[in-house]
Structures are given as structure tokens and as C-alpha cells.
Coordinates of C-alpha atoms in Angstrom, one line a residue:
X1 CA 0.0 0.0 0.0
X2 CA 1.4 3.6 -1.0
X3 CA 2.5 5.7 2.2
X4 CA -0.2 8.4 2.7
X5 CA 1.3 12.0 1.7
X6 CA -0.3 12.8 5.4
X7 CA 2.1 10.5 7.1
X8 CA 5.2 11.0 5.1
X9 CA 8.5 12.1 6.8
X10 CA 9.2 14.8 4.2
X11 CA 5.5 16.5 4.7
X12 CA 6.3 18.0 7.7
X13 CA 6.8 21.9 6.7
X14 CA 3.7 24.5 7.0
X15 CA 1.1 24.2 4.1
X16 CA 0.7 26.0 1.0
X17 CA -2.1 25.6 -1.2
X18 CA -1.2 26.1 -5.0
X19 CA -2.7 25.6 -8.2
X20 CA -1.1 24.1 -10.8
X21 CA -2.7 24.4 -14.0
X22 CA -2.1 25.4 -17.3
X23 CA 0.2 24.7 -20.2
X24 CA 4.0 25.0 -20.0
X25 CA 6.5 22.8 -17.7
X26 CA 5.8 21.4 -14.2
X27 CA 8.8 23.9 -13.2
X28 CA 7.0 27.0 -15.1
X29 CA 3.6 26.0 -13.7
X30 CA 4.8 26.0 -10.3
X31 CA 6.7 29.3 -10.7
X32 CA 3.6 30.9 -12.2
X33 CA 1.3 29.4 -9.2
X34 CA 3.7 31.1 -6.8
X35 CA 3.8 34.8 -8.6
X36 CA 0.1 34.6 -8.7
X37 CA 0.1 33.5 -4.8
X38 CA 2.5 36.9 -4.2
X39 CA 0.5 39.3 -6.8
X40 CA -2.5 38.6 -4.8
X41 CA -1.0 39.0 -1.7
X42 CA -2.3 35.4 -0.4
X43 CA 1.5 34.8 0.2
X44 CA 2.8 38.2 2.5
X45 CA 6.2 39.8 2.1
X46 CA 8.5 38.1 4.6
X47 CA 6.2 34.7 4.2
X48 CA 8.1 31.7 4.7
X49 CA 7.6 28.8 2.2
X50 CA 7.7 25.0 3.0
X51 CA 11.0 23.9 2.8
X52 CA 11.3 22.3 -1.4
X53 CA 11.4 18.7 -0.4
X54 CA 8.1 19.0 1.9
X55 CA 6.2 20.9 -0.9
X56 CA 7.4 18.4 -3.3
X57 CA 5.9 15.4 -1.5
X58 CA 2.9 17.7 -0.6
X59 CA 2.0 18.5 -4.9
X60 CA 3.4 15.1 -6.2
X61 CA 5.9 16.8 -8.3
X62 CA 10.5 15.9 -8.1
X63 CA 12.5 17.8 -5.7
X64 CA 14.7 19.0 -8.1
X65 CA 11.6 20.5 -9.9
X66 CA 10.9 22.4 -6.6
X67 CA 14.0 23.3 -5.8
X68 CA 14.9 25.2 -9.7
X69 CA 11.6 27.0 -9.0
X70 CA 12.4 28.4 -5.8
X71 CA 16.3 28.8 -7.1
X72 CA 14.9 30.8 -10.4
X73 CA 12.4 33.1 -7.8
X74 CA 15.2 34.2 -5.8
X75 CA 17.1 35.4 -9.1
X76 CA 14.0 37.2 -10.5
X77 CA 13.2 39.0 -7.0
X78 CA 10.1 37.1 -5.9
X79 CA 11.5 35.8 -2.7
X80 CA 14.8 35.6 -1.1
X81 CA 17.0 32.7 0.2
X82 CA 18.7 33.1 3.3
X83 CA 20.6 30.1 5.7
X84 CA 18.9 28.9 8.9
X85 CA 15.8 31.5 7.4
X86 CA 14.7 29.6 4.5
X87 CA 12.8 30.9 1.7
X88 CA 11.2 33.6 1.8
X89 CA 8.9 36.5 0.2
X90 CA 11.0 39.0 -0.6
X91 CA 10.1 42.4 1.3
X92 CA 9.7 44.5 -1.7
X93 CA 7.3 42.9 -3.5
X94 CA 4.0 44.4 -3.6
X95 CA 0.9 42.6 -4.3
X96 CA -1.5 43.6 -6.8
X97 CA -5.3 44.8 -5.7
X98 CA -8.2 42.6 -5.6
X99 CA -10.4 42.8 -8.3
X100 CA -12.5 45.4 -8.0
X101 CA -11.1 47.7 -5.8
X102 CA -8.5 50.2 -7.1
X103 CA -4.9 49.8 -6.2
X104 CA -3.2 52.6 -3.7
X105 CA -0.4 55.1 -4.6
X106 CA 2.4 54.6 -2.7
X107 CA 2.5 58.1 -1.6
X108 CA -1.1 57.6 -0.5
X109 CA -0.2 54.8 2.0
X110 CA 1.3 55.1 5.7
X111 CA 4.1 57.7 5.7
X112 CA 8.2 56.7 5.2
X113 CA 8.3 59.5 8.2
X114 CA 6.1 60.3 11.1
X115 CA 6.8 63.8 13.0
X116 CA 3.4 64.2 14.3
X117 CA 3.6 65.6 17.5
X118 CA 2.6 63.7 21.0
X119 CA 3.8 60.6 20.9
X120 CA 7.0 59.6 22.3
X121 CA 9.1 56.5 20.7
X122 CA 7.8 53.3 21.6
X123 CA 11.4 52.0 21.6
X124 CA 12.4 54.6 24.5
X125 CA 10.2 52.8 26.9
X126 CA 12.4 51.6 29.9
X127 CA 11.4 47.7 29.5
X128 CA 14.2 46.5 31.9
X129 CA 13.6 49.1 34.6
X130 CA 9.7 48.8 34.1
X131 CA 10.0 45.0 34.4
X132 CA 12.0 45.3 37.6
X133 CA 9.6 47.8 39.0
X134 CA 6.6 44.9 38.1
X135 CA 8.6 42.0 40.0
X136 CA 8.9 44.1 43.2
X137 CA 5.6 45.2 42.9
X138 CA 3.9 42.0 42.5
X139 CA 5.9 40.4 44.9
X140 CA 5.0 42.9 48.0
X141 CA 1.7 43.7 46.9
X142 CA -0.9 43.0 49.4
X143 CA -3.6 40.6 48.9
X144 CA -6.0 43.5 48.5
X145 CA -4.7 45.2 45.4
X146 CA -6.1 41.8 43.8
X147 CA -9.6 42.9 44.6
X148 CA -12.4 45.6 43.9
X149 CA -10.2 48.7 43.5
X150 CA -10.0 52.3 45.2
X151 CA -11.8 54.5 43.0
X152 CA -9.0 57.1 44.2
X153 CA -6.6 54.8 42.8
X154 CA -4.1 52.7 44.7
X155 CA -2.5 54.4 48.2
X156 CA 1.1 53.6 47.4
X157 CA 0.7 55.0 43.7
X158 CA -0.9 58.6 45.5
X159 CA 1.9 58.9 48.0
X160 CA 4.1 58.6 45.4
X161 CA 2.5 60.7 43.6
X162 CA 2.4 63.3 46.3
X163 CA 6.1 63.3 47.2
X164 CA 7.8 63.0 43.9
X165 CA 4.7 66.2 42.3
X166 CA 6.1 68.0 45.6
X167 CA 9.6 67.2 44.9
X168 CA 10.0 68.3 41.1
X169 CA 7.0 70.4 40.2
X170 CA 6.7 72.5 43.7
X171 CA 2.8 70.8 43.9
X172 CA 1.4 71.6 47.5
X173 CA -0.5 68.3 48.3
X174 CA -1.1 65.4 50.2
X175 CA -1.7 61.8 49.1
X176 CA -5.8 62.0 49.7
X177 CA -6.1 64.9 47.5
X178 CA -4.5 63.0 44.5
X179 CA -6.7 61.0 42.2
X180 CA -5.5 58.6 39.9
X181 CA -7.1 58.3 36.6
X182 CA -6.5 57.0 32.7
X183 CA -4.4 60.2 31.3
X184 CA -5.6 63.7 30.8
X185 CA -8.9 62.9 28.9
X186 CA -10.2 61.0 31.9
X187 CA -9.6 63.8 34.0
X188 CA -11.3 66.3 31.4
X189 CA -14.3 63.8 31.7
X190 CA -14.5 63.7 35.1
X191 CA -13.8 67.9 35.4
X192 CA -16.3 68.5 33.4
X193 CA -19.2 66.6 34.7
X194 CA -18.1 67.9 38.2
X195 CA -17.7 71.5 36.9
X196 CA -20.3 72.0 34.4
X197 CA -20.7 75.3 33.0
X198 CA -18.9 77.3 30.6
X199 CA -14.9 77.3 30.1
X200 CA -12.5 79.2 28.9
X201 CA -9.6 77.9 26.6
X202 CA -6.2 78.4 25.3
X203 CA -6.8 79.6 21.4
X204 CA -4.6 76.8 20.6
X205 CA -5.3 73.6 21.9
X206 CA -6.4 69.8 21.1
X207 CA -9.3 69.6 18.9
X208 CA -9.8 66.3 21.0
X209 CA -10.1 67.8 23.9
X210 CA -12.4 70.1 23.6
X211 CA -14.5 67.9 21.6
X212 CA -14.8 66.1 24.6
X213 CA -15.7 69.2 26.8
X214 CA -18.4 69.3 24.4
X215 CA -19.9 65.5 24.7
X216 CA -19.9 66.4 28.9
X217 CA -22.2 69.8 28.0
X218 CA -19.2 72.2 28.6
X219 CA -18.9 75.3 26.1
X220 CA -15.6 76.6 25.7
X221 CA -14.9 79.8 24.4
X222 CA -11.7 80.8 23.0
X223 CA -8.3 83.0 25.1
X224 CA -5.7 84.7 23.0
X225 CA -2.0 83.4 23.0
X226 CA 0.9 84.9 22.5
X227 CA 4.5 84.4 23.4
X228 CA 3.9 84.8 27.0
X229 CA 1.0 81.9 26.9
X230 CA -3.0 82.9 27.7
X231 CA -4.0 86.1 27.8
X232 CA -5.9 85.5 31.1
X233 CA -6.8 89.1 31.9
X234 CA -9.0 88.9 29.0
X235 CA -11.5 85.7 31.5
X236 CA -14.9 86.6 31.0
X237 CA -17.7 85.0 33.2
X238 CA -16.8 81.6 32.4
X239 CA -16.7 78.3 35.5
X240 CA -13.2 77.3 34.5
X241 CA -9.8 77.8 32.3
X242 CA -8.3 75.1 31.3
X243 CA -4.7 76.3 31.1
X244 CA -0.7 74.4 30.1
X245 CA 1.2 77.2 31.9
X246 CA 4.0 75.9 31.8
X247 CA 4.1 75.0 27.9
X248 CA 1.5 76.3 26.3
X249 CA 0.4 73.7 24.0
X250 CA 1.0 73.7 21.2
X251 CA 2.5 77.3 20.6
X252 CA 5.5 77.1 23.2
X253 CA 5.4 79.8 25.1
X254 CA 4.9 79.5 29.2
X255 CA 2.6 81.4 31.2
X256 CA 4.4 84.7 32.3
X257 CA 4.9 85.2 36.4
X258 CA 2.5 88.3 36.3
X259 CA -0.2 86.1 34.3
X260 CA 0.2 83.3 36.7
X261 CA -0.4 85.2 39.6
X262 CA -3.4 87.0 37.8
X263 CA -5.5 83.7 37.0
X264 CA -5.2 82.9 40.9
X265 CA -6.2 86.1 41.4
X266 CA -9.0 85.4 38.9
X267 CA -9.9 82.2 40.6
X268 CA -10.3 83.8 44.4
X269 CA -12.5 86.6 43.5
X270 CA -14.9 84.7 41.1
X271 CA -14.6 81.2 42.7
X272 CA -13.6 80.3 39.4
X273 CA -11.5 77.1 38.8
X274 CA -8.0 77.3 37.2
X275 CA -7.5 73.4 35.4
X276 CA -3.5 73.2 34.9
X277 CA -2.5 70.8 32.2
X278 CA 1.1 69.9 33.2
X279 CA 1.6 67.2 29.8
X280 CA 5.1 68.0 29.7
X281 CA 6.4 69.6 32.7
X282 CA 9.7 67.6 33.2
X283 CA 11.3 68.6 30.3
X284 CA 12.2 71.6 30.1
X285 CA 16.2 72.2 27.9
X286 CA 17.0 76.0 28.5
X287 CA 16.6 76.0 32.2
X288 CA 15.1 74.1 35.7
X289 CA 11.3 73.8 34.9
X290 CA 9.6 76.7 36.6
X291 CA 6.7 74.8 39.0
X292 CA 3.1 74.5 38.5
X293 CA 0.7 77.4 39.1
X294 CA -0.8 74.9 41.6
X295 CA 1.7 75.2 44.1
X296 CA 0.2 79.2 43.9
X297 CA -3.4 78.2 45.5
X298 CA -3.8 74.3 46.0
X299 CA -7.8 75.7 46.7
X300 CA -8.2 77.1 43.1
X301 CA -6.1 75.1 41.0
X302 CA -6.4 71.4 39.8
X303 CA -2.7 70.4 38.5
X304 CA -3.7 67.2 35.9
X305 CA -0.7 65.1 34.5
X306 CA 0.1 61.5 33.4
X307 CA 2.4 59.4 31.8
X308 CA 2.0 59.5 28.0
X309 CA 4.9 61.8 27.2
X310 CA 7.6 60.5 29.5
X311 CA 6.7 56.7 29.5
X312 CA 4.2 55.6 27.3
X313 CA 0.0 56.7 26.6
X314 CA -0.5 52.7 26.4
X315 CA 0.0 52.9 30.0
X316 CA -3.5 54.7 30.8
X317 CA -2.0 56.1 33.8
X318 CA -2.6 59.5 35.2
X319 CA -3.7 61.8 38.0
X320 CA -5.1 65.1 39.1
X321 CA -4.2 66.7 42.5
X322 CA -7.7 68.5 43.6
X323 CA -8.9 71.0 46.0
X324 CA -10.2 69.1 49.4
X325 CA -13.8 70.5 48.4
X326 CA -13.7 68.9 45.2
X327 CA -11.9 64.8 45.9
X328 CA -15.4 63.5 46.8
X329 CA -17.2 64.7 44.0
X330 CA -14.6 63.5 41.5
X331 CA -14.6 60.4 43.4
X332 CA -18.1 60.3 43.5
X333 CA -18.2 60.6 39.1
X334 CA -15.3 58.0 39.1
X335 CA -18.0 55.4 40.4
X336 CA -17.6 52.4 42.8
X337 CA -15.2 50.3 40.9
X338 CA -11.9 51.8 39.2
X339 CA -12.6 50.9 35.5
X340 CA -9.8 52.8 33.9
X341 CA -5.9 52.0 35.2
X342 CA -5.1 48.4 36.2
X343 CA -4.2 48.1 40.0
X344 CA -1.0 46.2 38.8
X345 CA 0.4 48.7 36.4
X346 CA -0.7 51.3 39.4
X347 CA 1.9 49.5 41.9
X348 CA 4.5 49.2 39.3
X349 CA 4.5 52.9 38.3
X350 CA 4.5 53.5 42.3
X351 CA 7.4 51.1 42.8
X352 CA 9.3 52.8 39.3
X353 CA 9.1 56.3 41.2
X354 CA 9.8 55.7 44.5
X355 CA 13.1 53.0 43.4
X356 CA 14.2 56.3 41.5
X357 CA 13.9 55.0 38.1
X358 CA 11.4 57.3 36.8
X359 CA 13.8 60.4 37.2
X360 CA 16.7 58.3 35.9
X361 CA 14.5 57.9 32.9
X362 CA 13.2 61.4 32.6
X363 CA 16.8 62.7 32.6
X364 CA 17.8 60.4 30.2
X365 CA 14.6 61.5 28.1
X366 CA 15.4 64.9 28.9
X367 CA 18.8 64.8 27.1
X368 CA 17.6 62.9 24.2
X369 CA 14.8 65.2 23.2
X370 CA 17.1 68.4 23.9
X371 CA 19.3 66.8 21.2
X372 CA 16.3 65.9 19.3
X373 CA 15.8 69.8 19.3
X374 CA 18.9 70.9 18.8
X375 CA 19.5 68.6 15.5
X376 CA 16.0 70.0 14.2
X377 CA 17.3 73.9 14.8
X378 CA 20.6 72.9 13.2
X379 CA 19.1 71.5 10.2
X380 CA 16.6 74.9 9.6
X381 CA 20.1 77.0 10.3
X382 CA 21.3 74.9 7.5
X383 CA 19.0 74.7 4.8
X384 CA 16.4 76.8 5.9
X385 CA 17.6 80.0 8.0
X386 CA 14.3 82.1 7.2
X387 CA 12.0 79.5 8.6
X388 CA 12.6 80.5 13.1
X389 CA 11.8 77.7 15.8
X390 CA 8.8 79.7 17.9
X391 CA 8.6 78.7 22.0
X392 CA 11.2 77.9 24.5
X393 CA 13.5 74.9 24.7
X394 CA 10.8 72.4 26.4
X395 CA 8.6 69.3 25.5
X396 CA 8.4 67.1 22.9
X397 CA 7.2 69.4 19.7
X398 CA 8.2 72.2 18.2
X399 CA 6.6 75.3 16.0
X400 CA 8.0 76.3 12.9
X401 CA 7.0 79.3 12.2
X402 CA 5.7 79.7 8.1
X403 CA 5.2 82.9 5.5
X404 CA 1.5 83.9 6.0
X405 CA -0.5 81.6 3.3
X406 CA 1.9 78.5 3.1
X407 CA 0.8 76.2 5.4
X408 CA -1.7 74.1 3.7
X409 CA 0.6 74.1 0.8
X410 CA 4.0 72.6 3.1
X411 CA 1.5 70.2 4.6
X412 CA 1.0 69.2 1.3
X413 CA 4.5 68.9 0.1
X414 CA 5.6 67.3 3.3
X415 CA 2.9 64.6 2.7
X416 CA 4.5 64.1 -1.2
X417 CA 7.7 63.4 0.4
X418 CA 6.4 60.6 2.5
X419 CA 6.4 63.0 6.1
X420 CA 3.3 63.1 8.4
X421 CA 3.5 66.5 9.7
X422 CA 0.8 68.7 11.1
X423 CA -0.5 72.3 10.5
X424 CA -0.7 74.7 13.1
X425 CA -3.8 76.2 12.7
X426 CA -5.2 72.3 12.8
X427 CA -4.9 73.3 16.4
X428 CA -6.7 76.8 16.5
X429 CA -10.1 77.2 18.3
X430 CA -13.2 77.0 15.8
X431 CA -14.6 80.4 17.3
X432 CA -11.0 82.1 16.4
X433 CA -12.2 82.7 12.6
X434 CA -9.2 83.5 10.2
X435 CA -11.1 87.2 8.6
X436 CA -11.6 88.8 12.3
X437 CA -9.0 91.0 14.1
X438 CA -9.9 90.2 17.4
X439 CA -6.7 89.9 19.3
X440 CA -6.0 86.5 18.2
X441 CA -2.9 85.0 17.3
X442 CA -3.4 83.1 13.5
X443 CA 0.2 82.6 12.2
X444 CA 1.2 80.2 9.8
X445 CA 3.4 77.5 11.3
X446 CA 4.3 73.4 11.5
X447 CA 3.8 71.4 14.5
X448 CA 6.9 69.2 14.7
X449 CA 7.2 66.2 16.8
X450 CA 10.5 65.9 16.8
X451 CA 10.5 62.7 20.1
X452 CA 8.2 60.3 17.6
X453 CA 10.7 59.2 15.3
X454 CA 13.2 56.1 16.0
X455 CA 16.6 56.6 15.9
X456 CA 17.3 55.4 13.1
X457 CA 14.7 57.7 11.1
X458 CA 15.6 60.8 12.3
X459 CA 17.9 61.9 10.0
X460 CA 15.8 61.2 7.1
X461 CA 12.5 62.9 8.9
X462 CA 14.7 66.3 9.3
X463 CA 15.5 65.8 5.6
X464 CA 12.2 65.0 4.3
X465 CA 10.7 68.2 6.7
X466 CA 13.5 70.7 5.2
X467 CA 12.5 69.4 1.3
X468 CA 9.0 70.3 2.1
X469 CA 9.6 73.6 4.0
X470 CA 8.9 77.1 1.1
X471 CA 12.1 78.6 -0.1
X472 CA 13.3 82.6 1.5

């Protein structure tokens, strides 16, 4: 009885269904079954095939036959030969479009270069010290943390919070005014259904953020900008200001001293609410970071931060340190049961701070995104000298400031040269129209996220950026 092709010893690679049909050798109808497999994109750059004796036993056809096919593939491009990798798909190949749907331009598909701002580079993320942090954690946590959770968040995450806020941003606090939550759009959430009202905001801000104002019933009404951040002695009757003194995002410039003291000021004799948005506050190049506006009234201001620029945004870890009037009633909106950061990744980030590796980190962060910076100015010096960095030395983005009229245009060209980049007025308040002369700031300008990139892809972002920028 012939041995079944199920149970024989050289049918023991992965499957591959092919068709061979059609005129022409049992060599060329193989070949031809595996361009088709490729065109189509059944078989997926980087694919490995069966090794050529197992998909010789699986189609019935000679080794040899197999073997000239893939040998012939590998000279025409189709896959690539490698030892201890086997054969393979070869990257470049691109597959063709199924039928009826039209095929992509390349220049239409994800970016070569990514310098949208926000996002710092996933392969920054401490891993070792984060993984030590985790072990200790786990290890000492008490039986508890395995339970329902504290909608205030875990204890030994708010006293680290507490001391280490104290310590580097001047924050005036104490562990049961601290709040843990997902990262600052959790805390706008639970603001704004606490607050209510109406709110003022920065001119320039995050379109997502005050879309999400919006869903919780808060209006927002536009404050000018300039160079030395809000304009906060233009506060109407409004709840709340929501407020990144030290940064202002995305422009660059930090709340002056005399501003700062006058949105306290603001915030006593109205019984207003200042909301401080502290995204960045660690990283500051030209200087010590000046401290948050909290530290100014702990009554009147709510300092919100997390972890997305310094660690990661996957984390979904943050906090807000509230007035004593308001922890129950954020509490209260939280619910019951903390739904948001996981008790475990809670410990760890407490564990990470209080072993000292967070401000190893942010120092090393810090030095890496100054030369980030620095590269970025060098290269506009270079090849662009009429095109001026706007904003201090701080964060992870920069504004590059544009001729009036060319911004739609150099987002345009940036895109042609494979660069995700993102205009500056993408950021400007819908109620700052661009035919009034209302005070407003409405500058032409690039929002660089210059901390996104790898390594590696750098060099080529600045390049791609300084293509697309106008000539003088």
C-alpha cells in the first residue's frame, strides 16, 4: 500500500495551497502558481515557504523541480534565500489589488516619516527598569490590590504621587487629595461633569479635547495666546480655564509670572476654577522647569498630569491633584469600581518612582529630546535659516513658524515626500475665525514632533521636513 502524503516524513513543513494548471513545464507552472500566490498577496512579504522537499511530497511533483523553481524566484526577485531563514517573500514585493477595488499610490499609503507631535518613541520605553519595578511590585503587593479597586486609585501610587509632584513640580498636596485616573482625557471627563458650566480655553489647543468638553455639555470659548501663553486678563464670566502654563500647547510659550499670579487672582475673586494641564512639565532644555501654578493656591487650581509623554499613553496612567472640596465629587463621578488604570500597572509605576527610576529615565529622556531639538534647529540654520523655531526649549514638539499663506501648501508637500507633519492652525479654536481681528494670534506655522521618530529615522525625517519647507 502507498505511504499516505499525510504521514510522510518529508510532509512535515507548513502548508501552501497552489494551483497548478495550465500549459508549460511542471517547473513553469509552479513558478507561475507562486507569482500569482504573491500578486495577490495570499502569500505576504517576509512569508516563509515550505522547505522544497516537503512541498514536493505535498504537490506530487521531483524535488529537483521544486528546488529550480524556488532557485529561479530568488534570481528574478520574488523571494529571497537566506541560511537557517529559508525561503522567503522577498520584502519589496508588492501585491496587486483585488479585483474590484482600485490599487493605492504609494505616496497615499502610511508615511516613510512620522513627525506628528505627541507621541514619544515606543522604543524609549524603559522595558528592563519597568520589568523590575513589576517583579517588586507583585511580589510585596498585598492581597487587596487583587480585589475591587479604590476608586481614588491605589495608596502607594498617591503617596508617590504626592512626594515625587512636591519634589519636582513645587505641587502643595497630600496623598488624599490625588486622584488617579487614565491620562488627561479622563480627567477632562470627570472635570467637566463635576464643573459644568462654561470654560475658557487656550486659542490653541487639542481639537480632542475640547470635543470632549463638548460631549460632557461644557462650552468653551476661545483666550488669545501669545509668546507669553494665555491672555488671562481677557477671563470673562466663564466656570473654568483650562490652562498648560508651563508650555503652552502647542505654541510654546509659558505662562508669564505676572499672568500666573493673575488667573489665581482670577480664581479667588470669582470662585472660578484654574484646570492646569502639566503634559510635559519635566522637560524643560534652556533651564530648571519653573513649577506649577498649583503650588500658587492648591484651593483654586487642579494640576492634571500623566504618563504618555515620558513613559508611554498605552499605560492609561494618570492623576489630578484637587482642592479638598472637590476629591469627593470626583470620586463620586469615578464610580464604585476603578474601571480605567489596572491596580497592577498602578503598583508598578509606584514602585518605578519611589526606586528612582522614573527620574533616571526622565533625565535620560530629557537629554535625548534636547538633542532631538537641537539637531531639528541645526538643520533649519542649515537649509532653511528664514524658517525660526517659535517657544522655549521644552517638550516634545516644536513650531515652525511659516510665511502667512503657506501652510496648507508645506503640509501638502511634506505629505509628497512621504512625512506626516501637522499644520498649526489644525490646532486653532473654531470660534478664532481666520477674517476677524480680534486679538488673536493666526500665524502660519508646522507642529513638529520631533521625540516620535526612531533613531534610526531621524535623520531622514529632518531631511524630508527641510524638502517640504517654502524657499526665503
Amino acid at each position: 500500500m502507498a505511504e499516505s502524503w499525510v504521514n510522510s516524513a518529508e510532509s512535515l513543513g507548513a502548508d501552501l495551497h497552489l494551483e497548478l494548471s495550465g500549459a508549460g513545464s511542471r517547473r513553469a507552472v509552479l513558478m507561475r502558481a507562486l507569482r500569482e500566490a504573491v500578486r495577490s498577496g495570499r502569500l505576504a512579504p517576509g512569508t516563509r515557504l515550505p522547505p522544497y522537499r516537503s512541498l514536493a511530497a505535498d504537490l506530487g511533483i521531483a524535488r529537483n523541480t521544486v528546488a529550480d523553481a524556488y532557485a529561479e524566484l530568488v534570481a528574478e526577485g520574488w523571494l529571497t534565500a537566506r541560511q537557517g531563514s529559508g525561503t522567503r517573500v522577498a520584502q519589496q514585493v508588492a501585491p496587486v489589488a483585488p479585483v474590484g477595488r482600485q490599487r493605492t499610490p504609494a505616496r497615499a499609503g502610511r508615511p516613510a516619516y512620522d513627525l506628528v507631535q505627541g507621541r514619544p518613541d515606543p522604543a524609549a520605553f524603559p522595558r528592563g527598569a519597568w520589568l523590575a519595578s513589576a517583579r517588586r511590585a507583585l511580589t510585596l503587593a498585598p492581597h487587596d490590590a487583587f480585589g475591587p479597586g479604590d476608586p481614588r486609585g491605589r495608596a502607594e501610587l498617591r503617596e508617590a504621587l504626592a512626594e515625587y509632584l512636591a519634589r519636582v513640580r513645587g505641587v502643595r498636596t497630600v496623598p488624599d487629595r490625588v486622584v488617579v485616573c487614565s491620562g488627561a482625557a479622563h480627567a477632562l471627563r470627570l472635570m467637566a461633569s463635576v464643573v459644568g458650566g462654561r470654560w475658557a480655553v487656550e486659542s490653541y489647543g487639542l481639537p480632542f479635547h475640547r470635543g470632549l468638553l463638548a460631549d460632557e455639555g461644557v462650552r468653551t470659548v476661545p483666550l488669545a495666546v501669545d509668546e507669553h501663553g494665555a491672555k488671562v486678563g481677557e477671563l470673562g464670566k466663564v466656570r473654568a480655564v483650562l490652562l498648560t502654563p508651563a508650555h503652552q500647547f502647542p505654541t510654546g510659550g509659558p505662562l508669564h509670572a505676572e499672568r500666573r499670579a493673575a488667573v489665581v487672582d482670577w480664581a479667588r475673586s470669582t470662585g472660578g476654577l484654574v484646570l492646569e494641564d502639566d503634559y510635559d512639565g519635566e522637560f524643560r532644555y534652556d533651564r530648571q522647569p519653573v513649577g506649577a501654578v498649583q503650588s500658587l493656591d492648591p484651593d483654586r487650581v487642579v494640576l492634571m498630569g500623566s504618563v504618555s509623554k515620558s513613559l508611554s499613553p498605552t499605560l492609561r496612567l494618570g492623576w489630578m491633584v484637587l482642592p479638598e472640596r472637590l476629591v469627593d465629587d470626583v470620586v463620586a463621578a469615578k464610580g464604585e469600581r476603578e474601571q480605567h488604570s489596572s491596580a497592577t500597572e498602578q503598583l508598578t509605576l509606584a514602585d518605578f518612582i519611589t526606586s528612582g527610576a522614573y527620574d533616571r529615565h526622565v533625565r535620560r529622556m530629557r537629554r535625548r529630546h534636547r538633542r532631538r531639538r537641537d539637531q531639528l534647529v541645526a538643520a533649519l540654520a542649515e537649509r532653511a535659516p528664514h524658517v525660526r523655531v517659535s517657544g522655549i526649549a521644552a517638550g516634545l514638539h516644536a513650531v515652525l513658524e511659516l510665511p502667512p499663506g503657506t501652510e496648507r501648501a508645506v503640509v501638502k508637500a511634506a505629505a509628497w515626500q512621504g512625512l506626516a507633519v501637522e499644520g498649526l492652525s489644525d490646532y486653532r479654536h473654531p470660534d478664532v475665525p481666520a477674517d476677524r481681528h480680534d486679538g488673536h494670534d493666526r500665524r502660519d506655522g508646522l507642529v513638529v514632533g520631533y521625540a516620535t521618530p526612531p533613531e534610526h529615522g531621524y535623520a531622514g525625517a529632518l531631511d524630508a521636513l527641510c524638502r517640504a519647507l517654502p524657499p526665503e
